């Protein structure tokens, strides 16, 4: 007997559609994701392979039948062409009629011909709409020096940064998990350093790099007396990026190392291996997929980074900055810019796919077990002292860079006059600093709850519900992680500047605050969704089933059971979005209009102008806001959060 | 307390098809199952893991949709109803208590959804908590309760909404052995007090025997046997059922003579007379289903055997004996005053009157 699941599937469908709240939510979500993630990227892709322009062709050539246009036949069977009139409207006109008097149809020396003018086919041009698909833009941009240069610069930078970040991250993770660090100050320093760059505005390190090591740098000039120090360029960006991204590697690798069962390493030691041998033959091979994972994540971040190359790159252009300059520089090469964005997107997307579908699975496969017991920390001084020293030096360096920022704002004139004053802060507020803070703050605070709620809803649907397109929704919301901000920005410009599909629909959002909020939401959605999904996976599915069983509909289940259980994740989504939004720059800088002043854009402007004092003043206040938000979140989680204990041990 | 009319459950040729994630092949998790559960009765679905019992229960609750057949609650077909629209309440294996609510709010959850007035709600919660002996614990959080107490909260939460059918998905499997025994008595007592229809899933045959009006033994998605605990224990229809319920020995023999309701069976070259209710004909090869306590070991009897293991277990003397080439496990209850056989002794085995069954 053939096995048919049709009735079961039909019943599932029936039950599914009997739940209007969920159907509407899914439909809305699908529309949102399609419109604000897929559609802009699709437009970008289309722009890079599609040309739409008008062309004027000599009438003689058209009449000869050799012109590079489409010849058609009209209803009476005569050979005709589609010609644009002066209002750019298409008319189908037979070739025989073209020499006749058709007012305002032909172009002679750039103006439309009027009745009575004589038409000389050898001197008259007619206008055609050209609308074709081509891959020309790609060979063209690869021949373009600026692009080519930027392309290889980006890859080179990505390589250096990822290598550096993974090595530094591994060092920190190793010291944290394996080496006995007695000093509590050093331990505290590790904690601070590992969280600092993750939450700080993107260009803070660049800014302090310039302040400390630049031409007028405190360390280079004042302390070392070097007058021609050049931090602008590859080395500068690489150092700043390594310092910005290594904490992420550190956290990822620390998680891995914690999962390695120490007895494996003890077995190796027991059989006579030295510590170094244990590391190279046991620990390292086990971590290899994880290291690859960390490498790719950093690579994506580095390639997508806009703020640091912009600020400290000097003439070292990367793809992200080149695209930005193409768009804002007035060269008006939209197809070219779109093609560049597509190239950048392809790089990050391929890496993202490898990372997500290959390495993540592999990492999980090699390290399945939990450590059976605690690891005996290395107390051997020949290992301990050098490793701890290196880590401490790096930590001290990072902390120093952060301290430089408020001082940059407090010193009268960096490089010349190191007396304290509040003049930069005064200038900031005398300017439109207050408006910048207000705008940034308001837009971010609007984006935060929307993102947090949306990502919880997506996680709920993805983890707990069965429906077609569930995988697609998860994939698309995660996709935004692989889309560089600059690419998203260009996509939004191409997609919404003239409305959806250039029809004028939703054109109103372009240039408004709404589009900025949407970008904030899209940019933070993957982070929130990921944390929501992992939180929900820990919750026994029968808890929600029992709520259904007792008569709750899916909305009620979500609000009364699911959401309270993942409150921590929701709260952290709220704050993460706020922090990410208020410190965002890459996509935003392309979309912001003079109606809104954003802190990050202001910092960028002032730093470009060399007004580091004001830039530092902005950055100082921004850092304060961000830390206040994080502090608030931790307090909230401490006092209001759930303990997330769903499985409970027996007491008696 | 249950004022509304009791409802039964009827499954009409229900099948559920799953896809094996490893081989990607379809298979029947539940295959053409038809059964009727009388209103107010306590029915247990019993079987090894993967036999389809939980899937059947989840189809009744509405979490899974049957690929064939129709499920009725009373007279109403409920195939297309969502779980929250079905008048069933389930007690989960993991209890599935809401960890962010206290005991009172957990129990009140279903009542609030049904918009029960405040006064009535308090009354009903008080009564149900009295019944499960949790009065005074209303404001405890669920993680401050022991496993048995959590179990009772889950039970109270399901029962307080007065469902037509209570569903239990292996509710005792997370408890320790002693608590399991006392809780099953408790569940049976409460079910009888309320007279509610109950469907109970377990893989523990002792639990099934202790608690049920009717047991449905399932194997590989089909019903192997349905009946009262007594019927299933004494008259299993297949080796699988006999083996699954309690300890059992199988002795193979041939019928050499029939005589009314009895017949003579030749086992390992020796003849024994046994009941023949199914009137098996002469020449048929039969399996005797012999429970350990249904045989007597003595110095004289029908089947000679050799003792290979003899072990004092307190309540009984445990013997393993060889009858021909077959190992038979026996339990001699209250052995005090009777002869104890030692390893190597030769003895005779005879069946207790009316206690054996032939397949």
Coordinates of C-alpha atoms in Angstrom, one line a residue, chain A residues 648-652, chain B residues 97 102-103 106 134 137-154:
Chain A
X648 CA 14.6 21.2 37.9
X649 CA 16.4 18.8 40.0
X650 CA 14.6 17.0 42.7
X651 CA 14.9 18.5 46.1
X652 CA 14.1 15.5 48.3
Chain B
X97 CA 5.2 23.4 34.4
X102 CA 4.0 29.8 41.0
X103 CA 1.9 26.8 41.8
X106 CA 0.2 27.3 37.0
X134 CA -0.7 20.5 47.8
X137 CA 1.9 25.5 48.5
X138 CA 0.1 28.0 46.3
X139 CA 2.8 30.6 46.3
X140 CA 5.7 28.3 45.9
X141 CA 7.7 28.6 42.6
X142 CA 7.8 25.3 40.8
X143 CA 11.6 24.9 41.2
X144 CA 11.0 24.9 45.0
X145 CA 9.0 21.7 44.7
X146 CA 10.2 18.1 44.7
X147 CA 9.6 15.9 41.7
X148 CA 6.5 14.3 43.1
X149 CA 5.1 17.6 44.0
X150 CA 5.7 19.0 40.6
X151 CA 4.0 16.0 39.2
X152 CA 1.0 16.7 41.3
X153 CA 0.9 20.3 40.2
X154 CA 1.0 19.1 36.6

